[in-house]
Structure formats: C-alpha cells, structure tokens
Amino acid sequence: MFILLLGAPGAGKGTQGTILAERLGLPKITTGDLLRAAVKAGTPLGREAKRFMDNGQLVPDSVILGLIKDELARPTTAQGAILDGFPRTAPQAELVDRTLAEGGHRLNHILLLEVSDEELVKRIESRAGTEGRSDDTPETIRTRLQVYQRDTAPLIAHYAQRGNVQRVPATGTIEDIATEIKRVIGR
Ligand code: ADP
C-alpha cells in the first residue's frame, strides 16, 4: 500500500505521516529529512541541496530524481510506503507513477491536507522556535508557500483527474486529523 501525503509546507504531512506509518506498519519516505541528513553529513548531495533549501527553493529534479529512485528501490519500501514531501514537481510525479507501476503498484491513497495560508504561516513560525530549521525564516516561508503554489499544487489536478485525491481538512488537534485520515482511508 502506497499513500501520498500532499499539502503545503506546514500542513502537517510529517506529523500525520509518522502516525500513519506507525499505525499501518509502513516505512515513511521523507525527502526533506533525507536532504537535511545529507546536508548535515556534508555529502556532495547535501552540499548541492543546501543552497536551494536555505532559500526556500526546490532542490532541482536533476538531484532529486535519483534520490527518489534509490528510496523506492529499497527492499523495505518496495511493497508499500508513506510518501512525505514528494513528488513535488511533474517530473517527480511521473517518476513515482512509473516506478510504482513497474513494481505492479500504484498510489492507493492521495491525501490532500488542507490548511489556510494564515494558519500555515502561524504553524511554521511557531515550529521555527522549537526546531531551529534554517529555512523557517519569514522570508523563506513566503517563498516556500509560493513555490508550493507554483510547482506542487498543479499535481493536485494531475491526480484529481485519476479520481483518487482525498481531501482532509487539516485544522484541529493532531488526534482529530489522524482520526479523520483513518476514516478517509478506511483503515
Ligand atoms: P516543507 O514542506 O515544510 O517546506 P520539507 O522538509 O518537505 O519542508 O522540505 C524542505 C526543503 O527541502 C524544501 O524547501 C526543498 O528545498 C527541499 N525538498 C524537500 N523535498 C523536495 C523535493 N521532493 N523536491 C525538491 N526539493 C525538495
């Protein structure tokens, strides 16, 4: 079972993805975490990614497509996974669709976590205080929301055409949202 979490920065994909992964016993693939680990480790990938991340821009597909391919090829994620933070562009979506299809799989659920822009900014700003992410400054937050609207939101239409986008109002308590997701996916 493959579940894609879609939504703007701050929509709660990471939090709900972790809950979902634990509940369903599935691994979670989070490109943001993988990139931050690469930055911390100072690998060539990390050094390349850092300058884009710090500005709130997407890391180029030339870098990300290989990462996604590697993650989906892992034996641990071959039979199912929660996808968090990708695909974020049309080429990434194509790669995911194609790779899953090659393994005889598909995205079983596409969950769109919906939160107002106002609430998103509030959440990221309060997270900035606790997590200290270098891309949680007011200016970068604004850029990330714009990049989401420009590059990632169009994927909603791509998937909606196939009819399997499930919208989840993602305001309320973490438990309420988790319960709603459980209801929506039926398990
Ligand atoms: P958020 O969704 O809150 O912006 P993420 O942790 O998902 O946080 O991403 C942080 C940054 O990492 C992004 O702004 C971008 O630079 C980079 N990133 C993460 N995933 C991708 C991806 N799939 N494609 C391109 N860049 C990505």
CSV table of C-alpha atoms in Angstrom, one decimal, residues 26-109:
chain,number,residue,atom,x,y,z
A,26,LEU,CA,4.7,1.0,6.7
A,27,PRO,CA,8.0,2.9,6.2
A,28,LYS,CA,7.8,6.6,5.6
A,29,ILE,CA,10.0,8.3,3.0
A,30,THR,CA,10.5,12.0,3.6
A,31,THR,CA,12.7,13.8,1.1
A,32,GLY,CA,13.1,16.8,3.3
A,33,ASP,CA,14.6,14.6,6.1
A,34,LEU,CA,16.8,12.8,3.7
A,35,LEU,CA,18.1,16.1,2.3
A,36,ARG,CA,18.6,17.6,5.8
A,37,ALA,CA,20.6,14.5,6.8
A,38,ALA,CA,22.7,14.8,3.6
A,39,VAL,CA,23.4,18.5,4.4
A,40,LYS,CA,24.4,17.6,8.0
A,41,ALA,CA,26.7,14.8,6.8
A,42,GLY,CA,28.2,17.2,4.2
A,43,THR,CA,27.9,14.8,1.3
A,44,PRO,CA,28.1,16.1,-2.3
A,45,LEU,CA,24.3,15.8,-2.5
A,46,GLY,CA,23.9,17.7,0.7
A,47,ARG,CA,26.2,20.5,-0.4
A,48,GLU,CA,24.4,20.8,-3.7
A,49,ALA,CA,20.9,20.8,-1.9
A,50,LYS,CA,21.7,23.2,0.8
A,51,ARG,CA,21.8,26.4,-1.2
A,52,PHE,CA,18.4,25.7,-2.6
A,53,MET,CA,16.9,24.7,0.7
A,54,ASP,CA,18.2,27.7,2.6
A,55,ASN,CA,16.4,30.0,0.0
A,56,GLY,CA,13.2,28.1,0.1
A,57,GLN,CA,13.6,26.9,-3.5
A,58,LEU,CA,13.1,23.3,-4.6
A,59,VAL,CA,16.2,21.2,-5.0
A,60,PRO,CA,16.5,20.6,-8.8
A,61,ASP,CA,15.0,17.5,-10.2
A,62,SER,CA,18.4,16.6,-11.6
A,63,VAL,CA,19.3,15.9,-8.0
A,64,ILE,CA,16.0,14.7,-6.5
A,65,LEU,CA,15.0,12.1,-9.2
A,66,GLY,CA,18.0,9.9,-8.3
A,67,LEU,CA,17.2,10.1,-4.6
A,68,ILE,CA,13.6,9.1,-5.2
A,69,LYS,CA,14.6,6.3,-7.4
A,70,ASP,CA,17.0,4.9,-4.8
A,71,GLU,CA,14.4,5.2,-2.0
A,72,LEU,CA,11.7,3.4,-3.9
A,73,ALA,CA,14.2,0.7,-4.9
A,74,ARG,CA,14.9,-0.2,-1.3
A,75,PRO,CA,13.6,-3.7,-0.3
A,76,THR,CA,12.0,-2.1,2.8
A,77,THR,CA,9.8,0.3,0.7
A,78,ALA,CA,9.2,-2.0,-2.3
A,79,GLN,CA,5.8,-3.2,-1.0
A,80,GLY,CA,4.5,0.0,0.4
A,81,ALA,CA,5.4,3.3,2.0
A,82,ILE,CA,4.1,6.7,3.1
A,83,LEU,CA,5.4,9.3,0.7
A,84,ASP,CA,6.0,12.6,2.5
A,85,GLY,CA,7.4,15.7,0.7
A,86,PHE,CA,7.5,14.2,-2.7
A,87,PRO,CA,6.6,14.2,-5.6
A,88,ARG,CA,6.7,17.9,-5.7
A,89,THR,CA,7.0,18.5,-9.4
A,90,ALA,CA,5.6,17.0,-12.6
A,91,PRO,CA,8.8,15.0,-13.4
A,92,GLN,CA,8.9,13.7,-9.9
A,93,ALA,CA,5.3,12.6,-10.1
A,94,GLU,CA,6.0,10.9,-13.4
A,95,LEU,CA,8.9,9.0,-11.9
A,96,VAL,CA,6.9,7.9,-8.9
A,97,ASP,CA,4.0,6.8,-11.1
A,98,ARG,CA,6.3,4.9,-13.5
A,99,THR,CA,8.4,3.2,-10.7
A,100,LEU,CA,5.3,2.0,-8.8
A,101,ALA,CA,3.7,0.8,-12.0
A,102,GLU,CA,6.8,-1.2,-12.8
A,103,GLY,CA,6.5,-3.0,-9.5
A,104,GLY,CA,2.8,-3.7,-10.1
A,105,HIS,CA,1.8,-1.0,-7.6
A,106,ARG,CA,0.1,2.4,-7.6
A,107,LEU,CA,-0.7,5.2,-5.2
A,108,ASN,CA,-3.6,3.7,-3.3
A,109,HIS,CA,-4.4,6.9,-1.4
